[in-house]
mmCIF file of C-alpha atoms in Angstrom:
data_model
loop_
_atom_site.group_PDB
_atom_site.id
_atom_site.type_symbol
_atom_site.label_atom_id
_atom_site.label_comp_id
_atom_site.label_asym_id
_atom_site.label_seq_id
_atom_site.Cartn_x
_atom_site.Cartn_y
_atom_site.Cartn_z
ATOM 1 C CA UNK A 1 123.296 99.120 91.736
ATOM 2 C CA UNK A 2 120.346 98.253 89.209
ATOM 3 C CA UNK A 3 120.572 94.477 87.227
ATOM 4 C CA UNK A 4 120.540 94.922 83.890
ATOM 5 C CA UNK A 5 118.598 92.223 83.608
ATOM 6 C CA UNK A 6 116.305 93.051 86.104
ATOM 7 C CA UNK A 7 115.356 96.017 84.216
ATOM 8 C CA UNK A 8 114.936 93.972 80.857
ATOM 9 C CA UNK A 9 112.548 91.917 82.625
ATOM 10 C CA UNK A 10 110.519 94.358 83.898
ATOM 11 C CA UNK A 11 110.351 95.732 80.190
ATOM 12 C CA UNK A 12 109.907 92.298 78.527
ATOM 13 C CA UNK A 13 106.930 91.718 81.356
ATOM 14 C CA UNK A 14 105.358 94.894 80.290
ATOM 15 C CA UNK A 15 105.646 94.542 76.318
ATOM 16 C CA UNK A 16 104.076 91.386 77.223
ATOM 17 C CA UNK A 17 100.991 92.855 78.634
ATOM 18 C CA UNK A 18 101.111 95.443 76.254
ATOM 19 C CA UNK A 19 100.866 92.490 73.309
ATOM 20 C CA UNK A 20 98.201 90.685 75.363
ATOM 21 C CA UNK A 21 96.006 93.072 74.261
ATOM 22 C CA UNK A 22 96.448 92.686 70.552
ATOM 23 C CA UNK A 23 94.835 89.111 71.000
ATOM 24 C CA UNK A 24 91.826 90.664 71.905
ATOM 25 C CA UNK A 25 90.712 91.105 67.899
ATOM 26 C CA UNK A 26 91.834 87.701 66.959
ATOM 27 C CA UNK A 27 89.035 86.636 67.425
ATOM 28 C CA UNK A 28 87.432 88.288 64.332
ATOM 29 C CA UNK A 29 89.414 86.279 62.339
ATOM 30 C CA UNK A 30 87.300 83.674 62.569
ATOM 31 C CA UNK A 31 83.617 85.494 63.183
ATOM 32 C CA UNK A 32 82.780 88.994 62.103
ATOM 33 C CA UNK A 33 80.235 89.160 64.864
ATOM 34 C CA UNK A 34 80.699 88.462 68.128
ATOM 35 C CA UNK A 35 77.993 87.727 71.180
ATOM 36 C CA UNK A 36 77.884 90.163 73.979
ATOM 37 C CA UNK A 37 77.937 87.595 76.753
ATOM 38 C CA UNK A 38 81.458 86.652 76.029
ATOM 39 C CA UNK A 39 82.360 89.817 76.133
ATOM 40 C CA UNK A 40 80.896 89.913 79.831
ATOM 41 C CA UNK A 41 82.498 86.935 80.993
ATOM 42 C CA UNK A 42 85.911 88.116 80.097
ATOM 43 C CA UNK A 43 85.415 91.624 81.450
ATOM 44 C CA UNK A 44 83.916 89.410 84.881
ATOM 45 C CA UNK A 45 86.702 87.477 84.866
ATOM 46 C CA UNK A 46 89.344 89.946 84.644
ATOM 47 C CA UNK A 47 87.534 91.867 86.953
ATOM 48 C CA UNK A 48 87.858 89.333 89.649
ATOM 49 C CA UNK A 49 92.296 89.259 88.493
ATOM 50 C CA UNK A 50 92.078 92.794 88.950
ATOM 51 C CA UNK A 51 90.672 92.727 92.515
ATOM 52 C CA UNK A 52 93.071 90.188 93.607
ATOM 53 C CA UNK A 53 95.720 91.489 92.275
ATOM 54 C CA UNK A 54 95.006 95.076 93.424
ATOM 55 C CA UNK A 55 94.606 93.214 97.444
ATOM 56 C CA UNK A 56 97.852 91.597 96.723
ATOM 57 C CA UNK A 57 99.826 95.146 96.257
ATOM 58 C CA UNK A 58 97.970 96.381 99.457
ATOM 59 C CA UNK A 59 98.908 93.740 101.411
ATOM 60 C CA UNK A 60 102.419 94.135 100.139
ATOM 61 C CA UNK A 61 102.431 97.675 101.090
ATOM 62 C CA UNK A 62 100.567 97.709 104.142
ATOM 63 C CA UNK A 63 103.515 95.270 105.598
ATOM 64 C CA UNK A 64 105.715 98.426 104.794
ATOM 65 C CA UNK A 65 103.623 101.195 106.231
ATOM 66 C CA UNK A 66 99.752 101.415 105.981
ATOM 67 C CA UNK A 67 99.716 104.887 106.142
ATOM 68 C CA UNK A 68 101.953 105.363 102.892
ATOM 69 C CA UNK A 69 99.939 102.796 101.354
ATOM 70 C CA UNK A 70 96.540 104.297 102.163
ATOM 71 C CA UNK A 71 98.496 107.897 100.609
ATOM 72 C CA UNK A 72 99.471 106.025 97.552
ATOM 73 C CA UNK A 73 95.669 104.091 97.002
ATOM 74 C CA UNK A 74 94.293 108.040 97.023
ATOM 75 C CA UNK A 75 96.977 109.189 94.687
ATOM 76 C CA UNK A 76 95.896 106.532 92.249
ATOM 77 C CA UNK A 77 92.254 106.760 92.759
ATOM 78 C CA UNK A 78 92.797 110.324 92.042
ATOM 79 C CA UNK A 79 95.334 110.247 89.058
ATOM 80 C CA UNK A 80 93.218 107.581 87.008
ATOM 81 C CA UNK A 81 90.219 109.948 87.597
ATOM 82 C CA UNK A 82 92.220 112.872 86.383
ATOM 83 C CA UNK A 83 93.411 111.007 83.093
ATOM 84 C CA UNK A 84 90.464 109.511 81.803
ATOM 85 C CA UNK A 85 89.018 113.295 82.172
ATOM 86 C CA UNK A 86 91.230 114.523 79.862
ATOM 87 C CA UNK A 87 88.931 112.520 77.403
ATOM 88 C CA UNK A 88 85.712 114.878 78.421
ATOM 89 C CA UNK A 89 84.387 116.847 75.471
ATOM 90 C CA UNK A 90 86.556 115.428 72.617
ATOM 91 C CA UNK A 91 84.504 115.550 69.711
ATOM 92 C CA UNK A 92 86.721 116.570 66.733
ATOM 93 C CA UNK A 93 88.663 113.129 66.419
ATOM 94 C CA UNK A 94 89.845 111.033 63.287
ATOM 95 C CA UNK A 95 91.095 107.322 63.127
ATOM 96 C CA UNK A 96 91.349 106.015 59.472
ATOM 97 C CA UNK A 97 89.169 105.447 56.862
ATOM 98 C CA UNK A 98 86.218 106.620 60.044
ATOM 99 C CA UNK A 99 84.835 109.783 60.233
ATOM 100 C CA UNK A 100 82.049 111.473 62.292
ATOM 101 C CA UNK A 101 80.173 109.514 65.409
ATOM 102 C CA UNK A 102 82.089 106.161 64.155
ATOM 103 C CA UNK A 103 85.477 107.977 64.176
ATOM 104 C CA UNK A 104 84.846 110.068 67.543
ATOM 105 C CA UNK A 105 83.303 106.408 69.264
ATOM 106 C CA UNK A 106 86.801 104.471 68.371
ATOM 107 C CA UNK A 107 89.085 107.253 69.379
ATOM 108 C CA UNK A 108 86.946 107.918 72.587
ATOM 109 C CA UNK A 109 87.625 104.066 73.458
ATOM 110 C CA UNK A 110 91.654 103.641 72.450
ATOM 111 C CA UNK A 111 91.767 107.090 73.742
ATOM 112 C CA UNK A 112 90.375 106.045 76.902
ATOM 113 C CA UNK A 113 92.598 103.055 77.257
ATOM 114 C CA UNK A 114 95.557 104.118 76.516
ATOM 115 C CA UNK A 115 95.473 106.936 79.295
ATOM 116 C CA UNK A 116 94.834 103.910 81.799
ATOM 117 C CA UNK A 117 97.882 102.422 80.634
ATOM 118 C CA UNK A 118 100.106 104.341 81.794
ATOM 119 C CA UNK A 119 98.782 103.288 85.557
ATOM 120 C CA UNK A 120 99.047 100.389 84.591
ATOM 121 C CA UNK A 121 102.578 100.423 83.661
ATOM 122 C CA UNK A 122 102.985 101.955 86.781
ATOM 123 C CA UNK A 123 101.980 98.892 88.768
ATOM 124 C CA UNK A 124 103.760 96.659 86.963
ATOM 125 C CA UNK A 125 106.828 98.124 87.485
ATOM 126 C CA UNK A 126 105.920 99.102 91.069
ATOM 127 C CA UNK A 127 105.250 95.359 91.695
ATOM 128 C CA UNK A 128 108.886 93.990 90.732
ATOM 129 C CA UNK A 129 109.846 96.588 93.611
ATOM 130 C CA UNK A 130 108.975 94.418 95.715
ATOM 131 C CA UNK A 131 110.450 90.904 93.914
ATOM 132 C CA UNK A 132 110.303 89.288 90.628
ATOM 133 C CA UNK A 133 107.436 87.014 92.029
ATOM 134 C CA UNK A 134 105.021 89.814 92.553
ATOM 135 C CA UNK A 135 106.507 91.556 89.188
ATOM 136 C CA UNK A 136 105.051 88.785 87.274
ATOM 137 C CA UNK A 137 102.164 87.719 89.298
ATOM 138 C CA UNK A 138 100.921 91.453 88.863
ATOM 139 C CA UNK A 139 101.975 91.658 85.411
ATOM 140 C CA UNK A 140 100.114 88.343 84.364
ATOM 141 C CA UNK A 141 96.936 89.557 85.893
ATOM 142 C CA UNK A 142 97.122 93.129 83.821
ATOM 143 C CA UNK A 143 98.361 90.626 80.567
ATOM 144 C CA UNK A 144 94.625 88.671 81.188
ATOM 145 C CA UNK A 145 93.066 92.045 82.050
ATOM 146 C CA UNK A 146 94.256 93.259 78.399
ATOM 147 C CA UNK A 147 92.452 90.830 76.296
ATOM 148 C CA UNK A 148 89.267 91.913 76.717
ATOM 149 C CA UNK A 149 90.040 95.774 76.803
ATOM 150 C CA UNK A 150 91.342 93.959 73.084
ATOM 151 C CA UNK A 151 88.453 92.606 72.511
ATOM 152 C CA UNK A 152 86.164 96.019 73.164
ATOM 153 C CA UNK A 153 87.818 98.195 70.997
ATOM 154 C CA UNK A 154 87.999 95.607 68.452
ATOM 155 C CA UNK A 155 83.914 95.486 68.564
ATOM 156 C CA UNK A 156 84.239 99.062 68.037
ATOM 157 C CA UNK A 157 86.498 99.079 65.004
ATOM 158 C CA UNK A 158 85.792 95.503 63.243
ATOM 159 C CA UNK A 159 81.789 95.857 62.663
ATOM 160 C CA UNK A 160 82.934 100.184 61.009
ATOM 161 C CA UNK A 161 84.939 98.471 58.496
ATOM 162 C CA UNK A 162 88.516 98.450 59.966
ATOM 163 C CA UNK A 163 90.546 95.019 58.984
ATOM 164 C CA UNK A 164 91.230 92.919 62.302
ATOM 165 C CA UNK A 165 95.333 93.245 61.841
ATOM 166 C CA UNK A 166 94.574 97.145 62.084
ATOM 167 C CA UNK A 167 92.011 96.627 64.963
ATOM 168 C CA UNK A 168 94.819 94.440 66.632
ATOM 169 C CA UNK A 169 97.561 97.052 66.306
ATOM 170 C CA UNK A 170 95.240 99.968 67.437
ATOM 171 C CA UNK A 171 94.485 97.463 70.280
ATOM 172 C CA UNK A 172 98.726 96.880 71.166
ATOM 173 C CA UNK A 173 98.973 100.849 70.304
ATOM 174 C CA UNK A 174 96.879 101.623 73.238
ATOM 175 C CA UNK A 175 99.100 99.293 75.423
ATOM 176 C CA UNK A 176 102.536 101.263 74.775
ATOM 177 C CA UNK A 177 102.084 103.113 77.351
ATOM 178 C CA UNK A 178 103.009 100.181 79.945
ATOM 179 C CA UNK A 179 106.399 99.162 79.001
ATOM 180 C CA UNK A 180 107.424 103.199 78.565
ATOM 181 C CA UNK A 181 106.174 103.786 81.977
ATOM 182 C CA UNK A 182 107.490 100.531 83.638
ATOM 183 C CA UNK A 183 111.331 100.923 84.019
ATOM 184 C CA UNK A 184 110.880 104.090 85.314
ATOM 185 C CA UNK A 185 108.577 103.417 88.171
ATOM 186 C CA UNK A 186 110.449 100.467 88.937
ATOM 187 C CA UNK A 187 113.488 102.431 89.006
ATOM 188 C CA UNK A 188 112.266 104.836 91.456
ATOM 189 C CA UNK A 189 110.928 102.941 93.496
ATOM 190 C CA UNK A 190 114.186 100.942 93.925
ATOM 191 C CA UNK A 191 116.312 104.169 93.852
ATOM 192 C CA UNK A 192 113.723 105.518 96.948
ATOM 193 C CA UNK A 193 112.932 102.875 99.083
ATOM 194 C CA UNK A 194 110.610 104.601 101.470
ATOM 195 C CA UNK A 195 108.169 105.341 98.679
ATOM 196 C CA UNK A 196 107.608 101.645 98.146
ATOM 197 C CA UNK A 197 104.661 101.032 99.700
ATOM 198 C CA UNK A 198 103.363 104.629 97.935
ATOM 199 C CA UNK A 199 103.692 103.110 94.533
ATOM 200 C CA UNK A 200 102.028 99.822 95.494
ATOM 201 C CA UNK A 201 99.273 101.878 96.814
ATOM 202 C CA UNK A 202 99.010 103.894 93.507
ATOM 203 C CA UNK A 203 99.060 100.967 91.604
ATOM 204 C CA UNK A 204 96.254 99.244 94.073
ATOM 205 C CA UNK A 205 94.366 102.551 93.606
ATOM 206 C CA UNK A 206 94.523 102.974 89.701
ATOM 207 C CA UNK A 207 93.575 99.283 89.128
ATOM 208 C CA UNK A 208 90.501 99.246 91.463
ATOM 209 C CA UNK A 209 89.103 102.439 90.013
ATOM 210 C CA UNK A 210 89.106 100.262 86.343
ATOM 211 C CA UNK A 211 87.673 97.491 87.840
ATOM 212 C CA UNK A 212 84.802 98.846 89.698
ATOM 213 C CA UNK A 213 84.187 102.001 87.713
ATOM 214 C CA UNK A 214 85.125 100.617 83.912
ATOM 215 C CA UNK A 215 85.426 96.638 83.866
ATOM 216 C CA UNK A 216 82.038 95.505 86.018
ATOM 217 C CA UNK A 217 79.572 97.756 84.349
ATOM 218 C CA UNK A 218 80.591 96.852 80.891
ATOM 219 C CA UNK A 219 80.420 92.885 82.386
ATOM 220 C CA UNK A 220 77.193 94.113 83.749
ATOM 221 C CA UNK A 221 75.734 95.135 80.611
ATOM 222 C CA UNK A 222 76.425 91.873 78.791
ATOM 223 C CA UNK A 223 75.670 89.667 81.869
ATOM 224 C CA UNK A 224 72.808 89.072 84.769
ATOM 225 C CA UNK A 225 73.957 90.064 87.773
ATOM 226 C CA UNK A 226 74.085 86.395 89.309
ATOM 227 C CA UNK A 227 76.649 85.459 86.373
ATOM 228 C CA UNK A 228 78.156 88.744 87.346
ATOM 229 C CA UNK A 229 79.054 87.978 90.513
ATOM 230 C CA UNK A 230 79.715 84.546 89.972
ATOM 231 C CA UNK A 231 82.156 85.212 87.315
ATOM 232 C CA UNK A 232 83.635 87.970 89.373
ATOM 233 C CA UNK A 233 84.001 85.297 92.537
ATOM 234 C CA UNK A 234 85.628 82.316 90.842
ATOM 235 C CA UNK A 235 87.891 84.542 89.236
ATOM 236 C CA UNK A 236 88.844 86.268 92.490
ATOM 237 C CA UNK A 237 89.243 83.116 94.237
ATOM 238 C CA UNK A 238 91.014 81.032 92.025
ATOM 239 C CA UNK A 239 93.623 84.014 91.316
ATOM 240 C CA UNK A 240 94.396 84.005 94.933
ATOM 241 C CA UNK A 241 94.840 80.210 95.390
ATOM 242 C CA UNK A 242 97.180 80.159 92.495
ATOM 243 C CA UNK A 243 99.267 83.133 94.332
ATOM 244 C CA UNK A 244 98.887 81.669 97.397
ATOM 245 C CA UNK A 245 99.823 77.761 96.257
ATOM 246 C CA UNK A 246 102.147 78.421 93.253
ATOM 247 C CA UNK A 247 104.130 81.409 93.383
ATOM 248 C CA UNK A 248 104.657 81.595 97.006
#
C-alpha cells in the first residue's frame, strides 16, 4: 500500500525544484545586466551536481540489474533527444508584449526547458523508489540545477523588456512539468518493482544528455576551459562527499 505521505513528499520535493527555478531572475532585481561569467560558473557548477547525481542513480540501479539499467540510460538518452526535437522549426511563436526574433528566442528557450522537465520529474520521482534519502539527494541536485536554467531564460526575457516577477513565473512555468510527472513515476515504479532499476537508468540517461549536450557548452561559452573544468570538478567532488559523508 502507498503512504500518503510518501507521495506528498515526493510532490512537495518536486514543487520545490520546480520553484528553484523562479530564483533564477531574482537576481535582476538588483542589476538589469548581468556578466556572462556568472552565468558560466553556475551552469559549471550544476553541471558537476548533475554528473554526480546522474552516477548516483546508476549505481543505484546497477545494484538491481545492470542490464535494465543500461536499457533504461538508452531510453532516456533517447526520449530527451526526442523531446527537445519537437522544438525544431518553430518559428511562429508569441510570449507577451514580444513579437518576431525576440518572441520566437524566449519561447524557443522556456519551450526548450520545459520539455526537459518532464525527465526531470521523472528522476525525481524515480529516485524516492529507491528511499527518501536518494529522493531528496536527487531532487536537491535538480533544485541547484534549476537556478541557472532560471537565470538563462531570465537573460532572455529581462534585457526585451519583460518585468523580472513575469521573467520569474515564466521561469517556475517551465518547471511544472516536474511535480505533474513525479507521483506518477514514483508510483510505478513502486507498483512494478522490476522496472526499478529501468527508471533510474532513464533518469541517469535524461540528466546526462542536459549536462553534456545543454549545461557545459553554455558554461563553455561564458568560461575558459580551465575554469570549465575546474568548476565542473569541485562541483562533482564535493557533491559526492556530501552524499557519501552526510546522507549516508
Amino acid at each position: 500500500m502507498i503512504d500518503s505521505l510518501q507521495l506528498a513528499l515526493v510532490f512537495l520535493a518536486a514543487l520545490a525544484t520546480a520553484l528553484a527555478t523562479g530564483l533564477g531572475a531574482l537576481p535582476f532585481l538588483f542589476v538589469r545586466e548581468m556578466r556572462r561569467r556568472w552565468l558560466g560558473v553556475s551552469n559549471a557548477t550544476a553541471a558537476g551536481l548533475m554528473i554526480a547525481a546522474s552516477l548516483t542513480l546508476l549505481v543505484e540501479g546497477a545494484q538491481v540489474s545492470g542490464l535494465r539499467t543500461l536499457l533504461g540510460l538508452a531510453l532516456g538518452w533517447m526520449s530527451i533527444r526526442w523531446t527537445h526535437g519537437l522544438m525544431d522549426g518553430r518559428e511562429h511563436l508569441s510570449i507577451g508584449s514580444l513579437a518576431g526574433a525576440d518572441a520566437r528566442k524566449a519561447l524557443l528557450v522556456v519551450g526548450v526547458m520545459t520539455l526537459h522537465s518532464f525527465s526531470e520529474g521523472v528522476g525525481v520521482g524515480v529516485s524516492f523508489g529507491g528511499g527518501k534519502e536518494l529522493g531528496l539527494f536527487i531532487s536537491s541536485a535538480i533544485a541547484f540545477h534549476n537556478i541557472p536554467e532560471g537565470l538563462a531564460i531570465s537573460l532572455v526575457l529581462v534585457p526585451r523588456g519583460v518585468s523580472v516577477w513575469l521573467a520569474a513565473w515564466w521561469s517556475v512555468f517551465s518547471s511544472l512539468p516536474q511535480p505533474l510527472m513525479a507521483v506518477p513515476a514514483y508510483l510505478f515504479v513502486s507498483w512494478f518493482a522490476p522496472f526499478l532499476p529501468v527508471g533510474f537508468g532513464l533518469a541517469a540517461g535524461a540528466m546526462f544528455w542536459m549536462t553534456f549536450t545543454e549545461i557545459i557548452p553554455e558554461a563553455r561559452a561564458d568560461l575558459s576551459r580551465t575554469g570549465l573544468a575546474l568548476a565542473i570538478a569541485l562541483s562533482t567532488i564535493v557533491t559526492i562527499l556530501f552524499q557519501e559523508t552526510v546522507l549516508r
